[in-house]
PDB file of C-alpha atoms in Angstrom:
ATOM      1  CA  UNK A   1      16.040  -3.556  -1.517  1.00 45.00           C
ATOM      2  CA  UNK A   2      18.256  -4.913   1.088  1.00 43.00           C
ATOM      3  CA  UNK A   3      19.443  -1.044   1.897  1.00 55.00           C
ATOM      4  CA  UNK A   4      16.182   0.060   1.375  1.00 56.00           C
ATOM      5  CA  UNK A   5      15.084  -2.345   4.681  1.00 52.00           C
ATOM      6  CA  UNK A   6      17.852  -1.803   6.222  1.00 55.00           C
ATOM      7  CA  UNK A   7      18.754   1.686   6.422  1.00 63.00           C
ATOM      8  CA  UNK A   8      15.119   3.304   5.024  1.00 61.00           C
ATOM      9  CA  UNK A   9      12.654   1.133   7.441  1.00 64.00           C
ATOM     10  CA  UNK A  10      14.903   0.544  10.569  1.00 69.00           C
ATOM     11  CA  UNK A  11      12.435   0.310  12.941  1.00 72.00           C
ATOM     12  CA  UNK A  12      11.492  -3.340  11.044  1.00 73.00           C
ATOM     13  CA  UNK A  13      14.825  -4.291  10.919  1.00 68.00           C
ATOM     14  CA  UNK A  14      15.707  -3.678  14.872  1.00 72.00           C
ATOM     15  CA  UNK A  15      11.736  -5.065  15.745  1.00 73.00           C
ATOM     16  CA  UNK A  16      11.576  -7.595  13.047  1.00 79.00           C
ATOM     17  CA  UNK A  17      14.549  -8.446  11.436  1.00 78.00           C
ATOM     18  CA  UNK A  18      17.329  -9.036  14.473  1.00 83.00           C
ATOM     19  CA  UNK A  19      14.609 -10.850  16.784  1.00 86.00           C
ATOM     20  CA  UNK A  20      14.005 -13.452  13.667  1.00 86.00           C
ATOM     21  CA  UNK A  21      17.690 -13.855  13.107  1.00 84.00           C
ATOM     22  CA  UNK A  22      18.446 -13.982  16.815  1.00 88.00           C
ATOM     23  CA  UNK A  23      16.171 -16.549  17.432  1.00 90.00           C
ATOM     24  CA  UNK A  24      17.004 -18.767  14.256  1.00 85.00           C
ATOM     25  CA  UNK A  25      20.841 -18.515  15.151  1.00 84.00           C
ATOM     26  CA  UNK A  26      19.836 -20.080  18.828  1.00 83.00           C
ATOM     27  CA  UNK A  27      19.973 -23.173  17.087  1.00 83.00           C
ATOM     28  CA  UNK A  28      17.728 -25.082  18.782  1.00 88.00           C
ATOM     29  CA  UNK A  29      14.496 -26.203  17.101  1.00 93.00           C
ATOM     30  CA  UNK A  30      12.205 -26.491  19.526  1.00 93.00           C
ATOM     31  CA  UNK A  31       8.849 -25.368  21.392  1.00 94.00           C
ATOM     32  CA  UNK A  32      10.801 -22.110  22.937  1.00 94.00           C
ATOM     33  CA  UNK A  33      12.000 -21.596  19.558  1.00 94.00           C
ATOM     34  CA  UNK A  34       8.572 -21.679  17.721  1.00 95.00           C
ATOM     35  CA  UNK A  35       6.926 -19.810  20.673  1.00 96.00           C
ATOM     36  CA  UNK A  36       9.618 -17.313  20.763  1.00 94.00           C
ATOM     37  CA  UNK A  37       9.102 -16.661  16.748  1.00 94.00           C
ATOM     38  CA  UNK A  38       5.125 -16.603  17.232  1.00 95.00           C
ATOM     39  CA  UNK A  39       5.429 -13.932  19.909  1.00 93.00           C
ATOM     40  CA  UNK A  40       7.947 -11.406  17.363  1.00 90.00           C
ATOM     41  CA  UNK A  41       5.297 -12.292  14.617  1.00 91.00           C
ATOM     42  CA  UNK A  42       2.743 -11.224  16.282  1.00 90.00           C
ATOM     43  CA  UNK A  43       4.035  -8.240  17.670  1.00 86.00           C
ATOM     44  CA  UNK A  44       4.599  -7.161  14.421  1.00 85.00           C
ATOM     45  CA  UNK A  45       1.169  -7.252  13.653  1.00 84.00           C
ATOM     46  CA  UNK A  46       1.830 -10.825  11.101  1.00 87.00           C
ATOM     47  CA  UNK A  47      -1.968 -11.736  12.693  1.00 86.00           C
ATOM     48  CA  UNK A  48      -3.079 -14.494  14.241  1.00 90.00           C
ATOM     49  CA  UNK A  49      -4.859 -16.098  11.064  1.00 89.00           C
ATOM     50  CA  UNK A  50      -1.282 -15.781   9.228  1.00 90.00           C
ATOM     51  CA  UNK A  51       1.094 -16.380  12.051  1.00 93.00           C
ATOM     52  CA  UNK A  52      -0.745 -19.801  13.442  1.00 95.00           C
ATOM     53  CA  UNK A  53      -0.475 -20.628  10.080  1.00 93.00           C
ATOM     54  CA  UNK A  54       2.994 -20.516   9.562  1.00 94.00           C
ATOM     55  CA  UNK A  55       4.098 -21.619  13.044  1.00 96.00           C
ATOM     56  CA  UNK A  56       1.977 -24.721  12.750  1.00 96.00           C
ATOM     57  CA  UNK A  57       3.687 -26.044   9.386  1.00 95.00           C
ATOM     58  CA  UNK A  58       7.052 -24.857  10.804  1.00 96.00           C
ATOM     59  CA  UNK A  59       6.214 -26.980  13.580  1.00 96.00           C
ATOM     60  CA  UNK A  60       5.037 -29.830  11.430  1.00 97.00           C
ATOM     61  CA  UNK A  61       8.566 -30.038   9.244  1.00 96.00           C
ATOM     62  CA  UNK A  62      10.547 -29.642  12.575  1.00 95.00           C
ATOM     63  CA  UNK A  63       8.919 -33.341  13.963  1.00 94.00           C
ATOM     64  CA  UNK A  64       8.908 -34.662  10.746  1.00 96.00           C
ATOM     65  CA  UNK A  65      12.551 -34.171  10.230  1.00 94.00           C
ATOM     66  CA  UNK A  66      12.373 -32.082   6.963  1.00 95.00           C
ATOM     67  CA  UNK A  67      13.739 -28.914   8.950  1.00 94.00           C
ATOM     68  CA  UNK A  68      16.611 -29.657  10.569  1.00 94.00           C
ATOM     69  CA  UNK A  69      18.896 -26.501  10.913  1.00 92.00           C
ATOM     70  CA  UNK A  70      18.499 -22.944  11.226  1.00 89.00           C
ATOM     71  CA  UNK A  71      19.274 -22.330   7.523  1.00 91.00           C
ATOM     72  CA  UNK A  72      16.174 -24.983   6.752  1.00 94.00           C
ATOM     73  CA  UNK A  73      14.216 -23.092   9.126  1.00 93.00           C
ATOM     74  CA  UNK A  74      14.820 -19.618   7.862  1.00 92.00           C
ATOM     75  CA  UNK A  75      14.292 -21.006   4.317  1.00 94.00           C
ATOM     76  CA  UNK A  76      11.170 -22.514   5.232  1.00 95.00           C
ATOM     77  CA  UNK A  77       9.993 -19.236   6.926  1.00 93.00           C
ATOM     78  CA  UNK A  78      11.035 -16.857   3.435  1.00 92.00           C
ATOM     79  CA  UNK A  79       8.800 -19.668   1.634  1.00 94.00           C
ATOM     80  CA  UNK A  80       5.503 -19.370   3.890  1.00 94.00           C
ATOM     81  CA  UNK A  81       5.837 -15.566   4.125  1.00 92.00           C
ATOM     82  CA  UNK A  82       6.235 -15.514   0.454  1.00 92.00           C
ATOM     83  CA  UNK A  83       3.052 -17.760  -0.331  1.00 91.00           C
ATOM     84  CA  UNK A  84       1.115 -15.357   1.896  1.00 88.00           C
ATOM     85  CA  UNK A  85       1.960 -12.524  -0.689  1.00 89.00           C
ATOM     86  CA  UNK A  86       0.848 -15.012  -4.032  1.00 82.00           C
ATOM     87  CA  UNK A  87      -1.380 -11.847  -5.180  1.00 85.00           C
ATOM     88  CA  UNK A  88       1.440  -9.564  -6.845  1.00 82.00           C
ATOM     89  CA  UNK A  89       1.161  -6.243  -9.357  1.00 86.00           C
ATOM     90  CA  UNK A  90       3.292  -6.003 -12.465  1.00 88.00           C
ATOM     91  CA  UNK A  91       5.631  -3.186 -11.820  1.00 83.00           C
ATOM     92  CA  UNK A  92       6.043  -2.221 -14.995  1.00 87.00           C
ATOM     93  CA  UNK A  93       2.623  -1.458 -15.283  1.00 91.00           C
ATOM     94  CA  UNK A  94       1.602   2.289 -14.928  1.00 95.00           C
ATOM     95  CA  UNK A  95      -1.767   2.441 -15.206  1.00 96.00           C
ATOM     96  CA  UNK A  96      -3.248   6.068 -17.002  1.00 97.00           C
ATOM     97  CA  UNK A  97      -5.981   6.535 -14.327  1.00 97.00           C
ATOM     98  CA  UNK A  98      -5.640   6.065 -10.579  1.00 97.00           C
ATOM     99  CA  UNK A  99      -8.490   6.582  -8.093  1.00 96.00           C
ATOM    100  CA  UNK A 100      -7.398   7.196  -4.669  1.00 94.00           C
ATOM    101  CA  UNK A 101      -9.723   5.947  -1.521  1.00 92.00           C
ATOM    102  CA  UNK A 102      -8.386   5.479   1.884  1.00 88.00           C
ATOM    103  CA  UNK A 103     -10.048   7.097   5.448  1.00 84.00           C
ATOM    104  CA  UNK A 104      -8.381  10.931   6.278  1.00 82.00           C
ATOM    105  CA  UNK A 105      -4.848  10.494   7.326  1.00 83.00           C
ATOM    106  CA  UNK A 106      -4.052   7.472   5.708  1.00 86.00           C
ATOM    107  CA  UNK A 107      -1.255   9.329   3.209  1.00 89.00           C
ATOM    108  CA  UNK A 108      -3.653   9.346   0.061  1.00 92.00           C
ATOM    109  CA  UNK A 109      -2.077  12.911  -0.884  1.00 92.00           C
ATOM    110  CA  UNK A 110       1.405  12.798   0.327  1.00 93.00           C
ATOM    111  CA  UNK A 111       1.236   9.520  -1.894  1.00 95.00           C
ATOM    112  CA  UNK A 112      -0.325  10.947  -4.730  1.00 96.00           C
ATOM    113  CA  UNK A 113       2.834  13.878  -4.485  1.00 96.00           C
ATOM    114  CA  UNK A 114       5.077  10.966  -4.907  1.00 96.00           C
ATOM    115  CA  UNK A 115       3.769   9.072  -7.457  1.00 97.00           C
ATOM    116  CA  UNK A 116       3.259  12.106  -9.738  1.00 98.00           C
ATOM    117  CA  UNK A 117       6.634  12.919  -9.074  1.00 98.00           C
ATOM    118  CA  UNK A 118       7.832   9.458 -10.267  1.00 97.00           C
ATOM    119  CA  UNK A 119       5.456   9.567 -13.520  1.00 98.00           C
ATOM    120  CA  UNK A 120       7.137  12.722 -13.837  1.00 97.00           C
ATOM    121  CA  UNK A 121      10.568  11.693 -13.475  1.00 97.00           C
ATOM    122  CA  UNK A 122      10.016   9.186 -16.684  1.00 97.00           C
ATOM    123  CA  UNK A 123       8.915  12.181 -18.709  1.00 97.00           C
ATOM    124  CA  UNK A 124       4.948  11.686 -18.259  1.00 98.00           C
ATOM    125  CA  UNK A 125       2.332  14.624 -18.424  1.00 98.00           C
ATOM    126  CA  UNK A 126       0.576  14.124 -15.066  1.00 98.00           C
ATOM    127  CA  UNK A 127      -2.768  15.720 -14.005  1.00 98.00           C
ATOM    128  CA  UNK A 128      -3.892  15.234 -10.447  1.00 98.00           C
ATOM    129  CA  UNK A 129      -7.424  16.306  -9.413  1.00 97.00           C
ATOM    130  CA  UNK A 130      -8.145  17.842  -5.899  1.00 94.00           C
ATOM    131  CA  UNK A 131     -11.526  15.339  -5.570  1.00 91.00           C
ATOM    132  CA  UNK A 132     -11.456  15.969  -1.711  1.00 87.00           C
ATOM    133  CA  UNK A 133     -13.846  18.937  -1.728  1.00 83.00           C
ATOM    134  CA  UNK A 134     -14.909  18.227   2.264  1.00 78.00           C
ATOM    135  CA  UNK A 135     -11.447  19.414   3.376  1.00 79.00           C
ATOM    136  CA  UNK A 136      -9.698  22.704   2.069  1.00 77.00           C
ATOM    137  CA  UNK A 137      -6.430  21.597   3.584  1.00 84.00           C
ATOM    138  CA  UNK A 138      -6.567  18.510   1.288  1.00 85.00           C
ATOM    139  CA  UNK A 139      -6.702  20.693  -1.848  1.00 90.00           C
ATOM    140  CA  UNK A 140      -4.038  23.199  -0.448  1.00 92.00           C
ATOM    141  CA  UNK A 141      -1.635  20.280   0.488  1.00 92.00           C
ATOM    142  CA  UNK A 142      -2.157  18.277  -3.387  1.00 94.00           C
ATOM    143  CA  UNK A 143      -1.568  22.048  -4.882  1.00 95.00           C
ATOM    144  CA  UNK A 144       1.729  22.327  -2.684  1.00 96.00           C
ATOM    145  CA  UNK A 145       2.739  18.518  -3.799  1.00 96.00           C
ATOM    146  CA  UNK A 146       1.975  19.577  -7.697  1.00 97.00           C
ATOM    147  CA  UNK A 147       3.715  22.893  -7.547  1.00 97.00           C
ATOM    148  CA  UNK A 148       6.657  20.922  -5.554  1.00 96.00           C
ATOM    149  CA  UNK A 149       7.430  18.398  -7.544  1.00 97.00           C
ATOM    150  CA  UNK A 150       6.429  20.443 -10.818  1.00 97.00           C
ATOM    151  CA  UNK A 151       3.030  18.654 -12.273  1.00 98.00           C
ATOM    152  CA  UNK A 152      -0.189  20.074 -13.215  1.00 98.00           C
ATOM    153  CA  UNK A 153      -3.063  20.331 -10.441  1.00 98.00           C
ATOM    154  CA  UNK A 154      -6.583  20.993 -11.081  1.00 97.00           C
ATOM    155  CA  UNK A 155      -8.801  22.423  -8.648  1.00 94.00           C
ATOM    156  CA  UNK A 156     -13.024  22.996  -8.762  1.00 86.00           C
ATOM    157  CA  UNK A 157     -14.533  25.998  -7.194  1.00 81.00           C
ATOM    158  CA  UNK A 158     -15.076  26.309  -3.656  1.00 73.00           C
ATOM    159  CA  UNK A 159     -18.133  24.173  -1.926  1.00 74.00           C
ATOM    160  CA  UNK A 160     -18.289  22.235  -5.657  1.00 83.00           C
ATOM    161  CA  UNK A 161     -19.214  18.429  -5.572  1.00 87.00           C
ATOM    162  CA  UNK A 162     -15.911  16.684  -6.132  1.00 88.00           C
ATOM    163  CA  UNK A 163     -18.511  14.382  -8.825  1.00 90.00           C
ATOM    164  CA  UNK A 164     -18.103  17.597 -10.280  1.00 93.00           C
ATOM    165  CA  UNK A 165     -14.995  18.694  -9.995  1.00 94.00           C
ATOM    166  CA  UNK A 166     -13.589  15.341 -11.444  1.00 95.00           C
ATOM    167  CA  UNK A 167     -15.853  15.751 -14.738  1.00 96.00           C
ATOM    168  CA  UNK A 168     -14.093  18.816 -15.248  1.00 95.00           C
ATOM    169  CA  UNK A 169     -10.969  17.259 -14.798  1.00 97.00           C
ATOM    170  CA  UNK A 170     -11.525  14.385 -17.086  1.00 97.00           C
ATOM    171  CA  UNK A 171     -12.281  17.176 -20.060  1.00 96.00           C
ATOM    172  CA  UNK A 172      -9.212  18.694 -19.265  1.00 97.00           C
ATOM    173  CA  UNK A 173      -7.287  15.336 -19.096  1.00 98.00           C
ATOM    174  CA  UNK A 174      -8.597  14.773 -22.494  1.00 96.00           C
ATOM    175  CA  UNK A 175      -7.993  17.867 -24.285  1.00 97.00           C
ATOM    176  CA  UNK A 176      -4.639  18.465 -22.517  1.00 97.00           C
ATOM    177  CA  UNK A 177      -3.171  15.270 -23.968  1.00 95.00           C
ATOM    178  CA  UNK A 178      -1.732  14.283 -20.463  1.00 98.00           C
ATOM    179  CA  UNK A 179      -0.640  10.574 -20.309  1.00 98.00           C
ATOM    180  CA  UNK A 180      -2.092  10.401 -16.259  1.00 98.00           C
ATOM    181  CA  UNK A 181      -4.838  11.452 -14.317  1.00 98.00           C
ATOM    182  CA  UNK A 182      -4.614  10.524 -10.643  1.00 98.00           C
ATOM    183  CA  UNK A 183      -7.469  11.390  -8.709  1.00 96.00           C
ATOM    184  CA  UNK A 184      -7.650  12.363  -4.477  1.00 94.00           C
ATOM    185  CA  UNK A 185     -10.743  11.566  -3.364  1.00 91.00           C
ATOM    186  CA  UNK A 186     -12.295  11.973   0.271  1.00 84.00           C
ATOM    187  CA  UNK A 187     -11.680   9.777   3.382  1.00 78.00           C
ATOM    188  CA  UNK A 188     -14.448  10.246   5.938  1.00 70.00           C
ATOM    189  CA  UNK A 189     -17.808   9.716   4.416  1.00 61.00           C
ATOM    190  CA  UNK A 190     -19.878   8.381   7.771  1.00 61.00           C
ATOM    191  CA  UNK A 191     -21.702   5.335   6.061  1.00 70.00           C
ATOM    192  CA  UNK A 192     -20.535   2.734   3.815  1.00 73.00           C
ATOM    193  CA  UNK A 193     -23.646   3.298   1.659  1.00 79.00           C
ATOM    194  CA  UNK A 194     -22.556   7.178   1.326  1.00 80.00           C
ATOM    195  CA  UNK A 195     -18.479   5.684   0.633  1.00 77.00           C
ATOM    196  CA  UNK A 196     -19.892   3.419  -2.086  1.00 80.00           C
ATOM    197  CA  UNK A 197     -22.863   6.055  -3.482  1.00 84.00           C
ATOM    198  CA  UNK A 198     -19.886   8.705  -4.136  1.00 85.00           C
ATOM    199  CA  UNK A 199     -17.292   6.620  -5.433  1.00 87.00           C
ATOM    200  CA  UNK A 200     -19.787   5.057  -7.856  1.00 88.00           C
ATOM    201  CA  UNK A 201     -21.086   8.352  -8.950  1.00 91.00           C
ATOM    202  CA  UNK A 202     -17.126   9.037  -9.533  1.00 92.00           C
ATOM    203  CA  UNK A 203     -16.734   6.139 -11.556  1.00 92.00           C
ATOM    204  CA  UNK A 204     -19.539   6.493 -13.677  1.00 93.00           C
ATOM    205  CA  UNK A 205     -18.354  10.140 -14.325  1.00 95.00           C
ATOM    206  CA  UNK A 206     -14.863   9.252 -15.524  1.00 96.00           C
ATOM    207  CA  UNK A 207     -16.059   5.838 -17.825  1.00 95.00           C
ATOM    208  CA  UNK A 208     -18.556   8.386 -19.081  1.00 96.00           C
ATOM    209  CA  UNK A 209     -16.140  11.041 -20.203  1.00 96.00           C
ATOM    210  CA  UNK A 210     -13.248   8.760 -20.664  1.00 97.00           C
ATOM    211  CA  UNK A 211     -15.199   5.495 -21.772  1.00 96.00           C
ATOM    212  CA  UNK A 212     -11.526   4.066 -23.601  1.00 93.00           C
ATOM    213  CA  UNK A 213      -9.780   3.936 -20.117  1.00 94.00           C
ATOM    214  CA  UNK A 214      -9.783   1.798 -17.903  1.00 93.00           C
ATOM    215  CA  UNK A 215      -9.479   2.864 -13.713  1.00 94.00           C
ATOM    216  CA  UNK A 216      -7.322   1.617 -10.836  1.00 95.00           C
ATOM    217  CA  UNK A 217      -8.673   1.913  -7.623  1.00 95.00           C
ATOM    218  CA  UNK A 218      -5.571   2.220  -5.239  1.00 95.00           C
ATOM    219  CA  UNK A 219      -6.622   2.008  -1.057  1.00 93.00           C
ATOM    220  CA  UNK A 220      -4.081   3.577   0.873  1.00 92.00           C
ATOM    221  CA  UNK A 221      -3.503   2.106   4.214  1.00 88.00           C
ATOM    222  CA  UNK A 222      -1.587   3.747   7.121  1.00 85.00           C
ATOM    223  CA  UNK A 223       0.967   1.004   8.559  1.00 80.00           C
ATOM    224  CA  UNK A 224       1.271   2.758  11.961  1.00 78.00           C
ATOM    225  CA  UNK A 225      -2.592   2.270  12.360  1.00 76.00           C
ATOM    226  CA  UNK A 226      -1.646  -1.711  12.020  1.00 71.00           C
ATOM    227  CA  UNK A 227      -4.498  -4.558  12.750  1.00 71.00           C
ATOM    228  CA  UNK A 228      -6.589  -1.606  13.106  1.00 73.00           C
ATOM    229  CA  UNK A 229      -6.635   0.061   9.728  1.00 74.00           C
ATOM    230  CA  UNK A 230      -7.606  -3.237   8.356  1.00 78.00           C
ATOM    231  CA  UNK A 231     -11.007  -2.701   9.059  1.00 78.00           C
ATOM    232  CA  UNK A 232     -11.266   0.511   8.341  1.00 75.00           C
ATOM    233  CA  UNK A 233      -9.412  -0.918   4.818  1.00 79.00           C
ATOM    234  CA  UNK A 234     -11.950  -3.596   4.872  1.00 81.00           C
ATOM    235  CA  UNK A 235     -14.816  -0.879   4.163  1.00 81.00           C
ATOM    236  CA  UNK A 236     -13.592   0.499   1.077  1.00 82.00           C
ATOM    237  CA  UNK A 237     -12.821  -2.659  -0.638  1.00 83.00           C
ATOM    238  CA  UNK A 238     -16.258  -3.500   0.210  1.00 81.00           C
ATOM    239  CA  UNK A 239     -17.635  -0.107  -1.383  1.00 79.00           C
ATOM    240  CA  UNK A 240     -15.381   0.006  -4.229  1.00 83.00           C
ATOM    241  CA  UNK A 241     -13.528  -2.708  -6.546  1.00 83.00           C
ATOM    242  CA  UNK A 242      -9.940  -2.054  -5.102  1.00 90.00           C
ATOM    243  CA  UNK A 243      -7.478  -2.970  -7.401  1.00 90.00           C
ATOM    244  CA  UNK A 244      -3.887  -2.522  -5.306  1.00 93.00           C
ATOM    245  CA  UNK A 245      -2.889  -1.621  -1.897  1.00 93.00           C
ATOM    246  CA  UNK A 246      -0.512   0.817  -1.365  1.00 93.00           C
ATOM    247  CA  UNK A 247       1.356   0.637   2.642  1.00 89.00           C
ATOM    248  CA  UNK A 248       1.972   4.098   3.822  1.00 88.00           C
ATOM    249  CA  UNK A 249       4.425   5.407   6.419  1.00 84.00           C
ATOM    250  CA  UNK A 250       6.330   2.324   6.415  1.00 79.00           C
ATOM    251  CA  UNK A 251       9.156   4.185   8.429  1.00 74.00           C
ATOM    252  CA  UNK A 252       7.356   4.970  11.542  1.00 68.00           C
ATOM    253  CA  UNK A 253       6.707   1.377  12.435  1.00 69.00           C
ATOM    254  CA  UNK A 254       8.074  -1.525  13.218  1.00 62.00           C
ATOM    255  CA  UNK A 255       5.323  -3.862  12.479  1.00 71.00           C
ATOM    256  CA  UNK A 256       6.438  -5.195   9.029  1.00 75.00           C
ATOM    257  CA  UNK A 257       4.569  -8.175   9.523  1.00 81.00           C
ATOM    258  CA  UNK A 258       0.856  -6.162   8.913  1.00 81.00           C
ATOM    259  CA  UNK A 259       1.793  -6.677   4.735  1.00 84.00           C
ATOM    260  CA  UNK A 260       1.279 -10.445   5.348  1.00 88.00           C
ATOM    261  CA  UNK A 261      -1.828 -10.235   7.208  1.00 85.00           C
ATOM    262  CA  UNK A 262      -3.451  -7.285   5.075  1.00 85.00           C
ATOM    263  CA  UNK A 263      -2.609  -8.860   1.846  1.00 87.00           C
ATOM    264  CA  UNK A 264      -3.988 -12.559   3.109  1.00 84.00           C
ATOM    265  CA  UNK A 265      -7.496 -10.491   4.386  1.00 83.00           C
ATOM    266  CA  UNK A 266      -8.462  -8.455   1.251  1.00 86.00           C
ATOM    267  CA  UNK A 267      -6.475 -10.713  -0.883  1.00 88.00           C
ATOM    268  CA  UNK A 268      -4.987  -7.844  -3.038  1.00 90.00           C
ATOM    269  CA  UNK A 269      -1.680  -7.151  -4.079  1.00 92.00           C
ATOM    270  CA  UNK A 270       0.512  -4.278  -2.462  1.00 93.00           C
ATOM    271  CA  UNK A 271       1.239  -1.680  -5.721  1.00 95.00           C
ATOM    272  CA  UNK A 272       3.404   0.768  -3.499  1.00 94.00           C
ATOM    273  CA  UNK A 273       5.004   1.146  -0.439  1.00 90.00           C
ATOM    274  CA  UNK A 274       6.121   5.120   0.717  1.00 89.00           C
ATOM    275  CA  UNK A 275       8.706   6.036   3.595  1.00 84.00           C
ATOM    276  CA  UNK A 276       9.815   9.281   4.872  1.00 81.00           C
ATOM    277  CA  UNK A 277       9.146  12.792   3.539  1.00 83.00           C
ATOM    278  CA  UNK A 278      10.959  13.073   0.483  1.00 89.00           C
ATOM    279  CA  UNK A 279       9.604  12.833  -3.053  1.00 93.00           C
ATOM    280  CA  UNK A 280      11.680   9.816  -3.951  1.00 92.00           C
ATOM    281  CA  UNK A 281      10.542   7.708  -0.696  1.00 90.00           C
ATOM    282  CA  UNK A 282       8.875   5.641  -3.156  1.00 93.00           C
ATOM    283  CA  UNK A 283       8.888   1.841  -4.223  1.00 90.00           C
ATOM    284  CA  UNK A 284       7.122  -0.475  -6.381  1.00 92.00           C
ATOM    285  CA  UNK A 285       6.714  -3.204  -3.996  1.00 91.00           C
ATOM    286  CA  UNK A 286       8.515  -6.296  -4.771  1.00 89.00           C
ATOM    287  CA  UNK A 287       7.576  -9.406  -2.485  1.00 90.00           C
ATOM    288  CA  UNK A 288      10.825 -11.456  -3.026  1.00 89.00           C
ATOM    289  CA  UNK A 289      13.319  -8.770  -1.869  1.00 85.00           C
ATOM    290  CA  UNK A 290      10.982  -7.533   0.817  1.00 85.00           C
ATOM    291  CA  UNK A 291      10.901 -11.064   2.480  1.00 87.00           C
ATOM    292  CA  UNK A 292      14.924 -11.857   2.078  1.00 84.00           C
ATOM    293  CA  UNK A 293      14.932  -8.181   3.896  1.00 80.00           C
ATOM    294  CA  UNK A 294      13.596  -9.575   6.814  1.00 80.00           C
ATOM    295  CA  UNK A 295      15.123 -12.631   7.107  1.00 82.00           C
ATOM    296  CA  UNK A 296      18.510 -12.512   5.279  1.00 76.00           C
ATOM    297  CA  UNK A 297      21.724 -10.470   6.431  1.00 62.00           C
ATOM    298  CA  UNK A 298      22.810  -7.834   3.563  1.00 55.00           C
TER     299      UNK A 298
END
């Protein structure tokens, strides 16, 4: 993981990474030092809620005497950041339906190509369903991902209700003997009411024709988009039961602090995080190594 930070996210590690060692190695354990560290926090996008919190304790062990060197202050930093990420996801688990909900834009599909692609790589039959009827380049771009990367795609007729077109796909799930069904699903219903009207209907549909399995609602969540997608995140977990969050486009941003503050707002685990445009840019997020990324040389 420590390459992985290093050479695969390196916008974190120059915004992140070198300003937290930088200021740690100054030595000094003082107010510059904890205003210094609140200022790279927040710039990358930690939050206030999350950031206060952990320059406040920091602050607290520093007068009491309990951190005394840089080494006690870096360890006491991994620590805090790693309590703000206590909601985790067993790795190992691979659950055999996903539902994907996240606004337009926010990688659902690219994510969807990546996971199948992964499933696939341990010898799974994967079936992904085109549920984003509202936009035809959604379908085209899933169809591109399945043919790409070599899984099976199933698509509904044109102008069909994606309630619909995912009934179809559960028969077909069924009688195909496929071991996953990950579903696309659409981002930009106006109203929460419409967001959580559909996405029930969905859910009804697929417990209905598939009433042994159980579903995973994944949100995907654009990290460029930073403090601001966490509203927008905030709606569908509202809508929906959310199981996981999946972090998209980690690569194009240097605010690495936005996992801390998203996970501490919705209070769900990160499943995923994706990188880059290749089909392996994909990792089961692991909390530990992603916090001795930050803070810890290679």
């Amino acid at each position: 993981m420590f390459g992985f930070i290093k050479d695969k996210v390196q916008k974190i590690y120059t915004s992140v990474t070198q300003k937290v060692t930088s200021i740690v190695a100054r030595g000094a354990l003082d107010e510059v030092f904890l205003q210094e560290l609140s200022q790279v926090l927040l710039a990358a996008d930690t939050g206030v809620k999350t950031t206060n919190d952990i320059i406040n304790r920091l602050a607290t062990g520093i007068k009491a005497n309990t951190i005394t060197t840089s080494e006690q202050a870096t360890d006491a930093l991994a620590s805090m950041l790693l309590a703000h990420l206590s909601q985790t996801h067993d790795p190992d688990l691979l659950p055999r339906i996903v539902l994907l909900v996240g606004i337009n834009g926010s990688g659902k599909t690219t994510f969807i190509g990546k996971y199948a692609h992964m499933l696939k790589s341990m010898n799974k039959k994967v079936l992904v369903v085109a549920g984003d009827t509202f936009r035809a380049a959604a379908v085209q771009q899933l169809s591109e991902w399945a043919k790409r990367v070599g899984v099976t795609v199933f698509i509904g007729k044109e102008n069909q209700d994606s309630a619909a077109v995912i009934f179809d796909a559960c028969k077909m799930f069924h009688d195909g003997g496929f071991d996953h069904l990950i579903i696309d699903t659409a981002g930009r219903l106006q109203t929460k009411i419409n967001l959580m009207n559909e996405l029930e209907k969905i859910k009804r549909i697929i417990q209905k024709q598939l009433p042994a399995e159980s579903i995973h609602t994944w949100l995907t969540i654009d990290a460029m988009l930073g403090q601001n997608s966490i509203a927008q995140a905030k709606v569908f977990h509202e809508a929906t039961s959310v199981n996981g969050l999946l972090l998209t486009k980690l690569d194009g941003t240097g605010k690495g602090g936005m996992i801390f503050a998203i996970t501490q707002e919705l209070k769900l685990p990160i499943v995923y995080i994706t990188f880059g445009e290749a089909q392996e840019d994909i990792k089961a997020f692991n909390a530990q190594e992603y916090v001795q990324g930050l803070l810890y040389k290679a």
